XYZ file of C-alpha atoms in Angstrom:
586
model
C -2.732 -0.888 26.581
C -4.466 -2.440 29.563
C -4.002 -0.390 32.847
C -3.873 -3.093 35.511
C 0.027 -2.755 36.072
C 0.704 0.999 36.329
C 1.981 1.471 39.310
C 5.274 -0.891 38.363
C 8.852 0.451 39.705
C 11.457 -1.247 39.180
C 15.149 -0.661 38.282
C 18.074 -3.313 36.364
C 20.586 -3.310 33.745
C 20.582 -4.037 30.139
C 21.659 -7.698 28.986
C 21.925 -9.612 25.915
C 19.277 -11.017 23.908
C 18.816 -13.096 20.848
C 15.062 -14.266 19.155
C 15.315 -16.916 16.516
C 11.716 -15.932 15.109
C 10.787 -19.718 14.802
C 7.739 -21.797 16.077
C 9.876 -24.968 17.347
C 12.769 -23.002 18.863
C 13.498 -19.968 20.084
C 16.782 -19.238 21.472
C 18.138 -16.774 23.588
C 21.700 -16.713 23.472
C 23.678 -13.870 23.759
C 25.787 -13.003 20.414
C 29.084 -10.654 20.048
C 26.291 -9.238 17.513
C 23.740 -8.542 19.374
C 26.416 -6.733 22.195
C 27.481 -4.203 19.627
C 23.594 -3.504 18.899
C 24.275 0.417 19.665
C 20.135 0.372 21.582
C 21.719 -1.458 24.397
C 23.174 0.985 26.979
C 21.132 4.109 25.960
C 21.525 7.173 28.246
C 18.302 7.765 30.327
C 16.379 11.252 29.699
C 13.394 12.919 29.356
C 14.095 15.246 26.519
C 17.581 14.114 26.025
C 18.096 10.403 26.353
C 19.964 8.813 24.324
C 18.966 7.508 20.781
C 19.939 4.347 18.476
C 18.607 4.540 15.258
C 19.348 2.027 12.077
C 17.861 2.798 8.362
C 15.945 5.259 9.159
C 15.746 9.049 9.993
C 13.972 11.095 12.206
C 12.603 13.785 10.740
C 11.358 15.600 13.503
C 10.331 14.903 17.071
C 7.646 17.626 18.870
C 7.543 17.573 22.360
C 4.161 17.520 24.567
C 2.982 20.906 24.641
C 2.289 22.828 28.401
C -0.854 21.203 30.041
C -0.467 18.228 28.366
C 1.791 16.403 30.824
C 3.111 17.089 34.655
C 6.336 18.079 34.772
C 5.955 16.966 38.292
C 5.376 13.428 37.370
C 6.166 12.482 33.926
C 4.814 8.970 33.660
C 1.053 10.765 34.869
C -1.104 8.571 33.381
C -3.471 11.709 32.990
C -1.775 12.784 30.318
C -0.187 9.854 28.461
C -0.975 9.965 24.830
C -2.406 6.800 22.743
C -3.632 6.282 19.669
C -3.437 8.262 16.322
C -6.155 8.405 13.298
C -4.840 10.324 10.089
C -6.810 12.991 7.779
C -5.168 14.646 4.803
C -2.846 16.327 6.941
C -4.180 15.876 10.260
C -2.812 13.623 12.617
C -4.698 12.818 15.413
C -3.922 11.680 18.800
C -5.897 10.207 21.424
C -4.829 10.080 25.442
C -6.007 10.276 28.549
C -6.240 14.046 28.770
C -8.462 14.391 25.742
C -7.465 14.507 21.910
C -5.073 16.508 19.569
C -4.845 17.073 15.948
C -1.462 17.882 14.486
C -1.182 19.624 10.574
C 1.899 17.706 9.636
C 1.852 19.404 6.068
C 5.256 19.811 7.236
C 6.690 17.060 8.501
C 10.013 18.447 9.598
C 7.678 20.947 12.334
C 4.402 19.845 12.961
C 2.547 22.365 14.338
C -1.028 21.796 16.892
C -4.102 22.679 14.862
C -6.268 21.640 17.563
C -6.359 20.857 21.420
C -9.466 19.292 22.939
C -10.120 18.270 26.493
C -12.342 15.867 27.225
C -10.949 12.660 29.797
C -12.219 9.734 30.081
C -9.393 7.074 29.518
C -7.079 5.989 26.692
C -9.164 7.853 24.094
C -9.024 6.056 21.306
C -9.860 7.751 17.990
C -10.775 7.101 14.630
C -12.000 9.533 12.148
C -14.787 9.856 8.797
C -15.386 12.353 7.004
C -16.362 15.220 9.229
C -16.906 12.667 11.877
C -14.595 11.636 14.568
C -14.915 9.139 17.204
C -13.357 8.563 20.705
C -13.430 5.762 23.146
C -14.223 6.610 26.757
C -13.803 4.079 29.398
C -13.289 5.380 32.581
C -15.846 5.654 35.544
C -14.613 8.943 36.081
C -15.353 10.037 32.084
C -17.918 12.701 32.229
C -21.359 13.626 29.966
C -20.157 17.322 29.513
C -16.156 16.289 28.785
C -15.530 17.898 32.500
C -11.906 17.278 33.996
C -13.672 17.198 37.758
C -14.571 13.646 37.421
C -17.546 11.465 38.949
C -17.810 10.798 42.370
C -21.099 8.838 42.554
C -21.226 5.041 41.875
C -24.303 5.592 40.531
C -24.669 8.646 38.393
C -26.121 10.605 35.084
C -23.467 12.784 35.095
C -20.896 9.568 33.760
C -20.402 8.864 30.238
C -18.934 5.693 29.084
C -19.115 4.853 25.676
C -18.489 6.496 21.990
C -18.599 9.929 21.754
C -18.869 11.362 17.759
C -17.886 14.643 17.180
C -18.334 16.967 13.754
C -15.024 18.188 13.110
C -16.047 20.259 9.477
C -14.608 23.174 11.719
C -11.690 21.654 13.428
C -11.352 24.384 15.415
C -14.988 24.603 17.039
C -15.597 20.581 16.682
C -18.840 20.031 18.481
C -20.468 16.689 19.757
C -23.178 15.402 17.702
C -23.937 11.735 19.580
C -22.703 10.020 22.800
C -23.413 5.964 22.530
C -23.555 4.953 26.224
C -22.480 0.919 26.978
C -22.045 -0.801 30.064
C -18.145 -1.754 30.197
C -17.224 1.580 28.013
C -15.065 1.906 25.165
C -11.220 0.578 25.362
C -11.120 0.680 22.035
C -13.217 0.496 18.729
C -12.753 -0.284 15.040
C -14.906 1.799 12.562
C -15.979 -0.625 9.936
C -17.568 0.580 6.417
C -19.827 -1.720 4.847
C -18.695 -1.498 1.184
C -22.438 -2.149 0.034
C -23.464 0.731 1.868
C -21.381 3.964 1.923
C -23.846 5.781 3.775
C -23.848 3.917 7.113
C -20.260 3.804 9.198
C -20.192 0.895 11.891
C -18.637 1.351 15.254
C -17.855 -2.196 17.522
C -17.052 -1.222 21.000
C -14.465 -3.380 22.585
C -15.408 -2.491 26.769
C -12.836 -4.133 28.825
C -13.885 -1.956 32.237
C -16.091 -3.394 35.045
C -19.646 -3.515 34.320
C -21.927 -0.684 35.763
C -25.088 -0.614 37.547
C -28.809 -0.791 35.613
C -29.507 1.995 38.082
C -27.140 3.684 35.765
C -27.716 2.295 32.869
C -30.815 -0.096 32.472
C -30.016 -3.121 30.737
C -26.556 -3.622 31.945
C -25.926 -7.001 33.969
C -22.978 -7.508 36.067
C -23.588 -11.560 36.688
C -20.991 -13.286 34.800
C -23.000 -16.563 34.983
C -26.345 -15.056 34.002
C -27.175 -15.446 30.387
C -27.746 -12.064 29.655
C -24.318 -10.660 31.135
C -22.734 -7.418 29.846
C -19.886 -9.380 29.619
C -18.817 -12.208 26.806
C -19.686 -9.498 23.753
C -19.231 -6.477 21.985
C -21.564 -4.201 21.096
C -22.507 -2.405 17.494
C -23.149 0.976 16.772
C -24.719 2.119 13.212
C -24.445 5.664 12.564
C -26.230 7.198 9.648
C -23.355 9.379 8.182
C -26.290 11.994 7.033
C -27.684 11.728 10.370
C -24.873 11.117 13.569
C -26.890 12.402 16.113
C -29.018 8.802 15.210
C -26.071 6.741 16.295
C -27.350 3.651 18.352
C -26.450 0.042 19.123
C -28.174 -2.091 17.018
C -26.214 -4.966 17.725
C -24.420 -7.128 20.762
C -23.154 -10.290 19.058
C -22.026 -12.858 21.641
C -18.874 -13.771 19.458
C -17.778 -16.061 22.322
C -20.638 -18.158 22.413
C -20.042 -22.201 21.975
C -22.487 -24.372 19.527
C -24.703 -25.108 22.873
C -25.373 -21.414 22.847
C -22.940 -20.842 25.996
C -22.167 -17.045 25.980
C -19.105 -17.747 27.619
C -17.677 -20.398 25.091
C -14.131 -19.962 24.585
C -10.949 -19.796 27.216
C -12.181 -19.692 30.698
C -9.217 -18.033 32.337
C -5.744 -19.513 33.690
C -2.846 -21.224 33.114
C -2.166 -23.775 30.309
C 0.590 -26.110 32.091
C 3.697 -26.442 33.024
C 6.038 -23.105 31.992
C 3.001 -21.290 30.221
C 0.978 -17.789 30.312
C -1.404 -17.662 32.628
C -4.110 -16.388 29.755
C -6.990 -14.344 30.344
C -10.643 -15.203 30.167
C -11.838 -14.051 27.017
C -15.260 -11.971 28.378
C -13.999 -8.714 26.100
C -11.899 -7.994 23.200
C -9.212 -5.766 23.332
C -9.065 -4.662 19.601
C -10.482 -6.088 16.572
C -9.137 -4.953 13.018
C -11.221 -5.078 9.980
C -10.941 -5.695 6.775
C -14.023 -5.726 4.724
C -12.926 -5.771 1.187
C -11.939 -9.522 1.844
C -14.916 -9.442 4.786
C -13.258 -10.121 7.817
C -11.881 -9.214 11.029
C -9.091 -10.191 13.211
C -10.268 -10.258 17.341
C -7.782 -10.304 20.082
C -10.231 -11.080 22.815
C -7.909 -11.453 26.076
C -7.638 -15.152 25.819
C -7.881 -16.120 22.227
C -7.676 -14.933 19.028
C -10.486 -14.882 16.813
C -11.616 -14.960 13.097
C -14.807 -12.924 12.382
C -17.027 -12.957 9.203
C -18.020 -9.206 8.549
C -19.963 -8.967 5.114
C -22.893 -8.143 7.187
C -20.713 -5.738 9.224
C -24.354 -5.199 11.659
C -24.044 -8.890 12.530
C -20.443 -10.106 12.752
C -19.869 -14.098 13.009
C -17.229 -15.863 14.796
C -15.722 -18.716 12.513
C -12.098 -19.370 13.718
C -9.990 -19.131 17.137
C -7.221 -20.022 18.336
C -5.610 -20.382 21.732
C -1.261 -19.665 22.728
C -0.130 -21.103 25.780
C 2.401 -18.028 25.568
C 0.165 -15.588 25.297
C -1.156 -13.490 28.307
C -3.230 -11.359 26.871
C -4.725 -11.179 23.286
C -4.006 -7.133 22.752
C -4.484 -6.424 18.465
C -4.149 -7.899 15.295
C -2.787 -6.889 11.780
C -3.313 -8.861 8.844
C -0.854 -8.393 5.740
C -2.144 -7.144 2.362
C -3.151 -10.585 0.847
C -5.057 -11.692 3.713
C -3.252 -14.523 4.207
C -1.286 -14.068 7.570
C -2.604 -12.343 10.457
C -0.261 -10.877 12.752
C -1.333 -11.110 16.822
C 0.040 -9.341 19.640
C 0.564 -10.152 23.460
C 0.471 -7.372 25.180
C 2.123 -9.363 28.512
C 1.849 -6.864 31.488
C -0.569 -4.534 30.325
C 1.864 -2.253 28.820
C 3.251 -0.316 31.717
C 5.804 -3.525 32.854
C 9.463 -4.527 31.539
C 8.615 -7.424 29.412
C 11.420 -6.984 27.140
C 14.419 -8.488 29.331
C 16.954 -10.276 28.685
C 15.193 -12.845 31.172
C 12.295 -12.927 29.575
C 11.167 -15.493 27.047
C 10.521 -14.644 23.473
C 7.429 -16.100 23.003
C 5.929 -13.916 25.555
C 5.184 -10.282 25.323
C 5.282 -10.900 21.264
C 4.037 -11.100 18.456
C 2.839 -14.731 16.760
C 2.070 -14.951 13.158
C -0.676 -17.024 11.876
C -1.129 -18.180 8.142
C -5.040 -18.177 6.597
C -6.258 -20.082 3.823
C -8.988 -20.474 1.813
C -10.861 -22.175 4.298
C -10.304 -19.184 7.192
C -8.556 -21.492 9.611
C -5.599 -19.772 11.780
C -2.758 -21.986 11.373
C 0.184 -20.359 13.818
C 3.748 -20.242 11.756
C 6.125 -18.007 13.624
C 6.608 -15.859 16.131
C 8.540 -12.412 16.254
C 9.946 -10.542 19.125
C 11.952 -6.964 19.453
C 15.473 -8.399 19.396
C 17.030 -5.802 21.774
C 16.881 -6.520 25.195
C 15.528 -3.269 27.674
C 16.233 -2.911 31.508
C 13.854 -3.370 34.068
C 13.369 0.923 33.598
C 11.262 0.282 30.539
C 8.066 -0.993 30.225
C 8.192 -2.471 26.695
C 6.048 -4.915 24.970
C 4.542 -5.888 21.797
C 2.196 -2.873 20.858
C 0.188 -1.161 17.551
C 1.452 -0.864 14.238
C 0.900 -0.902 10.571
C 2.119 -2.365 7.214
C 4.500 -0.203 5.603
C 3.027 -0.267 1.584
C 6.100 -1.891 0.158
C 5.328 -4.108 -3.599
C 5.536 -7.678 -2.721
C 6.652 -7.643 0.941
C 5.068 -8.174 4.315
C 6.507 -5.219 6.586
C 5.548 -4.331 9.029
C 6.606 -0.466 11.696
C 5.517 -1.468 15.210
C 5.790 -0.135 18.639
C 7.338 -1.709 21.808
C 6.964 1.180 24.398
C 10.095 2.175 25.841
C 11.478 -0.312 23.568
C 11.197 1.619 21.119
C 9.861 1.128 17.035
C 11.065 -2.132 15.403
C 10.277 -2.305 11.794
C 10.269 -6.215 10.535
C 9.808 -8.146 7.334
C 7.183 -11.070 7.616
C 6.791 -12.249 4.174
C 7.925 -15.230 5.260
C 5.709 -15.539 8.710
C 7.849 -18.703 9.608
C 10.967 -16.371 9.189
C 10.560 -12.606 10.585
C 13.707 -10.472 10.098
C 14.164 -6.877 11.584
C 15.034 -4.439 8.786
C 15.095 -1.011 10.797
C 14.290 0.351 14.563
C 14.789 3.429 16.622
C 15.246 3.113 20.427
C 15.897 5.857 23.107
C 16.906 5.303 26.775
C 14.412 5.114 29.644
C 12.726 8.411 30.267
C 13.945 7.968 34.156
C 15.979 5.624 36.175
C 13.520 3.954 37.591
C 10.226 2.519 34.913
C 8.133 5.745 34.523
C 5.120 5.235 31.797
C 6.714 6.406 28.573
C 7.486 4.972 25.026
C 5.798 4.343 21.629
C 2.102 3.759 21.836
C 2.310 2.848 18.168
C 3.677 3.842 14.938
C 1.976 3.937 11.827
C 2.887 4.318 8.025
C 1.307 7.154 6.661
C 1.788 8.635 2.844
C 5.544 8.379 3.361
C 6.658 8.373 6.456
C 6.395 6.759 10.338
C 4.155 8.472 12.849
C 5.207 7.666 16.703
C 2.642 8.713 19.118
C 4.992 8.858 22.496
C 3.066 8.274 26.082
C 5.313 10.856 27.488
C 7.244 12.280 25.294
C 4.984 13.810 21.729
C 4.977 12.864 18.814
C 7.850 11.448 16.578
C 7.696 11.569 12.440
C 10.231 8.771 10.645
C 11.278 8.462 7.056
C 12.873 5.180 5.805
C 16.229 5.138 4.607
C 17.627 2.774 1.869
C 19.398 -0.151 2.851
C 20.870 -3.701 1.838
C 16.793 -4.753 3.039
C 14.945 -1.958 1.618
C 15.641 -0.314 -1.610
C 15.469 3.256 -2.851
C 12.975 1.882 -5.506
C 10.937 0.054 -2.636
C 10.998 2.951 -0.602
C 9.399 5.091 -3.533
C 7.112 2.405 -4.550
C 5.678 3.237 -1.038
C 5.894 6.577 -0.981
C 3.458 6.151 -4.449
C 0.393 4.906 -2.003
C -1.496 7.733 -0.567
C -4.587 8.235 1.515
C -6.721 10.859 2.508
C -8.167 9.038 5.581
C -6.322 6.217 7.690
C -7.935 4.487 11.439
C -5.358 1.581 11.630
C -7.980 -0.393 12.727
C -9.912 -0.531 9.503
C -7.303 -2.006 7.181
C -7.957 -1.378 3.563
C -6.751 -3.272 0.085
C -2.679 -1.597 -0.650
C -3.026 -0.995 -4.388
C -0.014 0.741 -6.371
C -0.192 2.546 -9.254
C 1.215 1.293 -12.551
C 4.763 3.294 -12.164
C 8.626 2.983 -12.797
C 9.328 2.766 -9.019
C 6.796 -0.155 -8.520
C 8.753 -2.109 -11.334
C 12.102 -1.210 -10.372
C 11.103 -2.231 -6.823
C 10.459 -5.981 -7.918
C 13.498 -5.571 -9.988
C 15.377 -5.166 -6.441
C 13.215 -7.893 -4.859
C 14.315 -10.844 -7.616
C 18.176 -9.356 -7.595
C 17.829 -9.890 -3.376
C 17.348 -12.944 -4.041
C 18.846 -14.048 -6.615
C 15.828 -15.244 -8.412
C 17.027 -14.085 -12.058
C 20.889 -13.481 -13.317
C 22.529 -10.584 -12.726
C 22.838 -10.238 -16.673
C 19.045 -10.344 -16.892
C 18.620 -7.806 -13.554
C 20.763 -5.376 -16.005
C 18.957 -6.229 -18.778
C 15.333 -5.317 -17.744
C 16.766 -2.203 -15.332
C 18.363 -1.018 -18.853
C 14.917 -1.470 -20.712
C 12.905 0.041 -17.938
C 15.478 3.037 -18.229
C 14.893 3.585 -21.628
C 11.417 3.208 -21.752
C 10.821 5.891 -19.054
C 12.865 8.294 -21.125
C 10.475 7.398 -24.499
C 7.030 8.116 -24.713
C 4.160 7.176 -27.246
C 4.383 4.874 -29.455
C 8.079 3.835 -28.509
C 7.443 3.231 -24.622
C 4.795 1.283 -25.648
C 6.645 -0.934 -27.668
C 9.615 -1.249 -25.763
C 7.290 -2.302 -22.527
C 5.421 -4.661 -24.886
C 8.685 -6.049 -25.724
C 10.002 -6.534 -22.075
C 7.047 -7.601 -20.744
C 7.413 -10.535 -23.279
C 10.887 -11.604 -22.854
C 9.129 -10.953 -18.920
C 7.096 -14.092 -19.866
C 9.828 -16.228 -20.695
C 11.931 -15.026 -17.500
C 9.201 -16.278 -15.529
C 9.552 -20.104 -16.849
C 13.101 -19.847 -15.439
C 12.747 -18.067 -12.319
C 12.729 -19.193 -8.977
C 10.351 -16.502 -7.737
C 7.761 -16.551 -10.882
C 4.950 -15.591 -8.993
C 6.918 -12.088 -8.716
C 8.220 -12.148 -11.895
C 4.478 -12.366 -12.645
C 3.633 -9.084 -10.820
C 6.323 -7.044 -12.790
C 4.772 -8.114 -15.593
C 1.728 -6.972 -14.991
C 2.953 -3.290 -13.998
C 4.891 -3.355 -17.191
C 2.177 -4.372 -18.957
C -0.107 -1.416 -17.179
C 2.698 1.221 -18.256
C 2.604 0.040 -21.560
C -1.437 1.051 -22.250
């Protein structure tokens, strides 16, 4: 989120709205289908607004506990919640008002483990080991974690920057480093260098003003000047034996042009005719790594941008693209391959209705990009929440994560008060909505509330809610998600998960996995129904042997597997299941 457009109020009915998710055309026409879709019309409510919900189930929803919001003004941007980072069974959430870890052992009522305060701004979070992290950005984010604020422009009292905290007692979690930068923390992405497991990364994405050198020596407020605080990011290393040694050791001017112009890529403005005015890209917002295929996805305000990581200290710029409909570059997903990366536009900063019926689809969404071999961002696609919200609800494209399905793209992501829309982008030319949730505005007239973002994690959806709590999802089975895929998911577990550090999906070798491909080639048709039967009735059989005689049985399909594949018309999957049933059968 970007906090430019808080103080928004405005009031309007629902209307019709209709995204075909392609790159030529995009319609919006409204359909008898899409005035039946049960999210339009939703009773407005703090506690009790309405609720739409479609293949899914809500397993529990815990409201913000006392001090944590103002019952005198519930869209209080003091206390709106943000972003979540998951340990074991710790979830925890970042906001305004400091940080909160929730023991979700049981996910049907969650209960607080821990309650920190410490403001400073969104307070993003990510978490290693004993080690936790939080983004402060705010001038009025203070050394000792102090509610009082900073009144001095210029003052040693102010912290901006990372703050790292030892958590090995979660309940007496103490500060071991504060990194100090000149714009702050919005966000960061912890990055692990997988040639070095004892060194963590931190890049700081600042997207505050710049302050003074009196405050901070170094810093450099001239945009023009070559050595501005702006047009980079910084890196922190931090010796995991050693936090308290955390330091930048890096500010890589990712913008730069091949004259060596800091200040390289979009300058700011409109793009023609009937497009975004576009940001200047001085800052990213978020960048999401991935280093087992070494690289990062930027969204830097006005462009989007392709980073080479395998020296994680020293990241390189070597793609970027530009989208007339974008406004502002916000975060980026890539699926598991590595082969499309998914961008957001968060249009309005978050806190404005940019989900109406009036508003185009190519704006305030998401575009999809393809990558090949040769790490060039070719855009595809574009997908926007196809449920149009009133002018009470700020909603826009916001965070989310890949949901570990076998052979699909899919994708749970938050729209604010538009609720959760969960999508399938294996085709990234062809997005299609599988599942959302949706309540009504929390007040009749657009006060701050709504999904911040929603994340897979070891089975089921975590919501972080601005002003609501925190909402826990589990998928139900459906004619686009099977009971097999479902549990083919639920088979992928982590102990640690910062959704900005994406990290290779692998499943085990399991029934479930098979059975899910099974469902994927009978969706579409890619084998006969006679030979669907035929392998579900082997793969039955052979879970019910063991030794010698599930060996041989999987042996057996995965070779009459082999000669399915020649006739398919998805081989490549017919391929995969093969290889599972091959990995069963050792």
């Amino acid at each position: 989120m970007t906090r430019h457009c808080h103080d928004v109020r405005l009031r309007g009915t629902r209307a019709l709205l209709v995204i075909a998710s392609t790159l030529a055309a995009v319609a919006v026409t409204p359909s008898a289908g899409m005035a039946q879709d049960p999210r339009i019309g939703l009773r407005t409510g703090f506690q009790d607004a309405g609720e739409a919900i479609r293949n899914l189930e809500l397993v529990s929803h815990t409201p913000k506990q006392n001090g944590w919001f103002n019952p005198q003004q519930l869209g209080d941007f003091g206390f709106a919640n943000s972003d979540l980072a998951f340990q074991k069974n710790l979830v925890f959430q970042g906001g305004w008002h400091g940080w909160q870890a929730w023991d979700i052992s049981n996910p049907k009522a969650p209960t607080l483990r821990k309650a920190f305060v410490c403001q400073g701004g969104q307070g993003d979070l990510s978490v290693h080991g004993r080690l936790l992290f939080m983004s402060v950005e705010d001038l009025a984010g203070r050394v000792d974690c102090g509610t009082q604020g900073v009144a001095d422009t210029v003052s040693a009292e102010r912290f901006r920057g990372v703050r790292i905290f030892d958590i090995s007692d979660i309940d007496n979690p103490k500060q071991v480093a504060a990194v100090q930068t000149c714009r702050g923390s919005h966000t960061h992405t912890l990055v692990t260098d997988p040639k070095d497991r004892s060194t963590v990364y931190v890049y700081v994405q600042g997207t505050g003003p710049v302050r003074s050198s009196n405050e901070l020596a170094g810093c450099n407020r001239a945009v023009d000047d070559a050595n501005t605080s702006y047009f980079r990011i910084e890196v922190i290393k931090v010796p995991l034996a050693a936090p308290q040694n955390a330091e930048i050791v890096n500010m890589p001017r990712i913008f730069a042009d091949a004259q060596g112009n800091v200040a390289g890529l979009w300058k700011g403005g409109a793009h023609g005719d009937g497009t975004q005015n576009t940001g200047r890209t001085d800052q990213c917002h978020d960048i999401t790594a991935y280093p087992e295929i070494g690289l990062a996805a930027g969204a830097c305000s006005g462009n989007g941008i392709l980073l080479d990581i395998k020296d994680p200290a020293n990241p390189r710029r070597i793609d970027e693209v530009i989208d007339p409909n974008f406004a502002y570059w916000h975060s980026a997903t890539f699926n598991n391959a590595g082969t499309t990366v998914l961008f957001t536009d968060e249009w309005g900063g978050g806190t404005a209705p940019r989900c109406r019926s009036t508003d185009k689809p190519t704006w305030g969404a998401n575009a999809l990009f393809t990558l090949g071999a040769d790490h060039k961002l070719k855009q595809v696609g574009y997908y926007k929440l196809p449920a149009a919200q009133t002018d009470a609800e700020n909603c826009v494209a916001h965070n989310g994560s890949l949901i570990p399905v076998p052979g699909r793209d899919i994708m749970a992501q938050a729209w604010y008060q538009g609720g959760m829309s969960i999508f399938d982008f294996s085709d990234p030319s062809r997005p299609v909505e599988i599942a959302y949730f949706d309540r009504g505005p929390i007040a009749e007239q657009l006060t701050l509330a709504g999904y911040w973002s929603t994340y897979w994690y070891n089975g089921y959806i975590i919501g972080s809610e601005i002003g609501r709590g925190l909402d826990i999802f589990a998928l139900k089975p459906s004619e686009f998600l099977s009971a097999n895929e479902i549990e083919a998911a639920k088979l992928v577990k982590y102990d640690e998960v910062n959704p900005q550090l994406q990290t290779k999906i692998v499943w085990p070798a399991a029934f479930p996995v098979a059975r899910a491909y099974v469902d994927q080639l009978a969706r579409k048709d890619a084998l006969s129904d006679s030979r669907i039967a035929a392998i579900n009735k082997s793969l039955d059989a052979a879970e019910k042997a063991s030794g010698s005689t599930r060996k041989g049985a999987l042996t057996l399909l995965a070779s009459q597997l082999a000669t399915d594949a020649t006739k398919s018309s998805d081989a490549p999957r017919v391929r995969a299941l093969i290889d599972v049933v091959r990995a069963l059968s050792k």
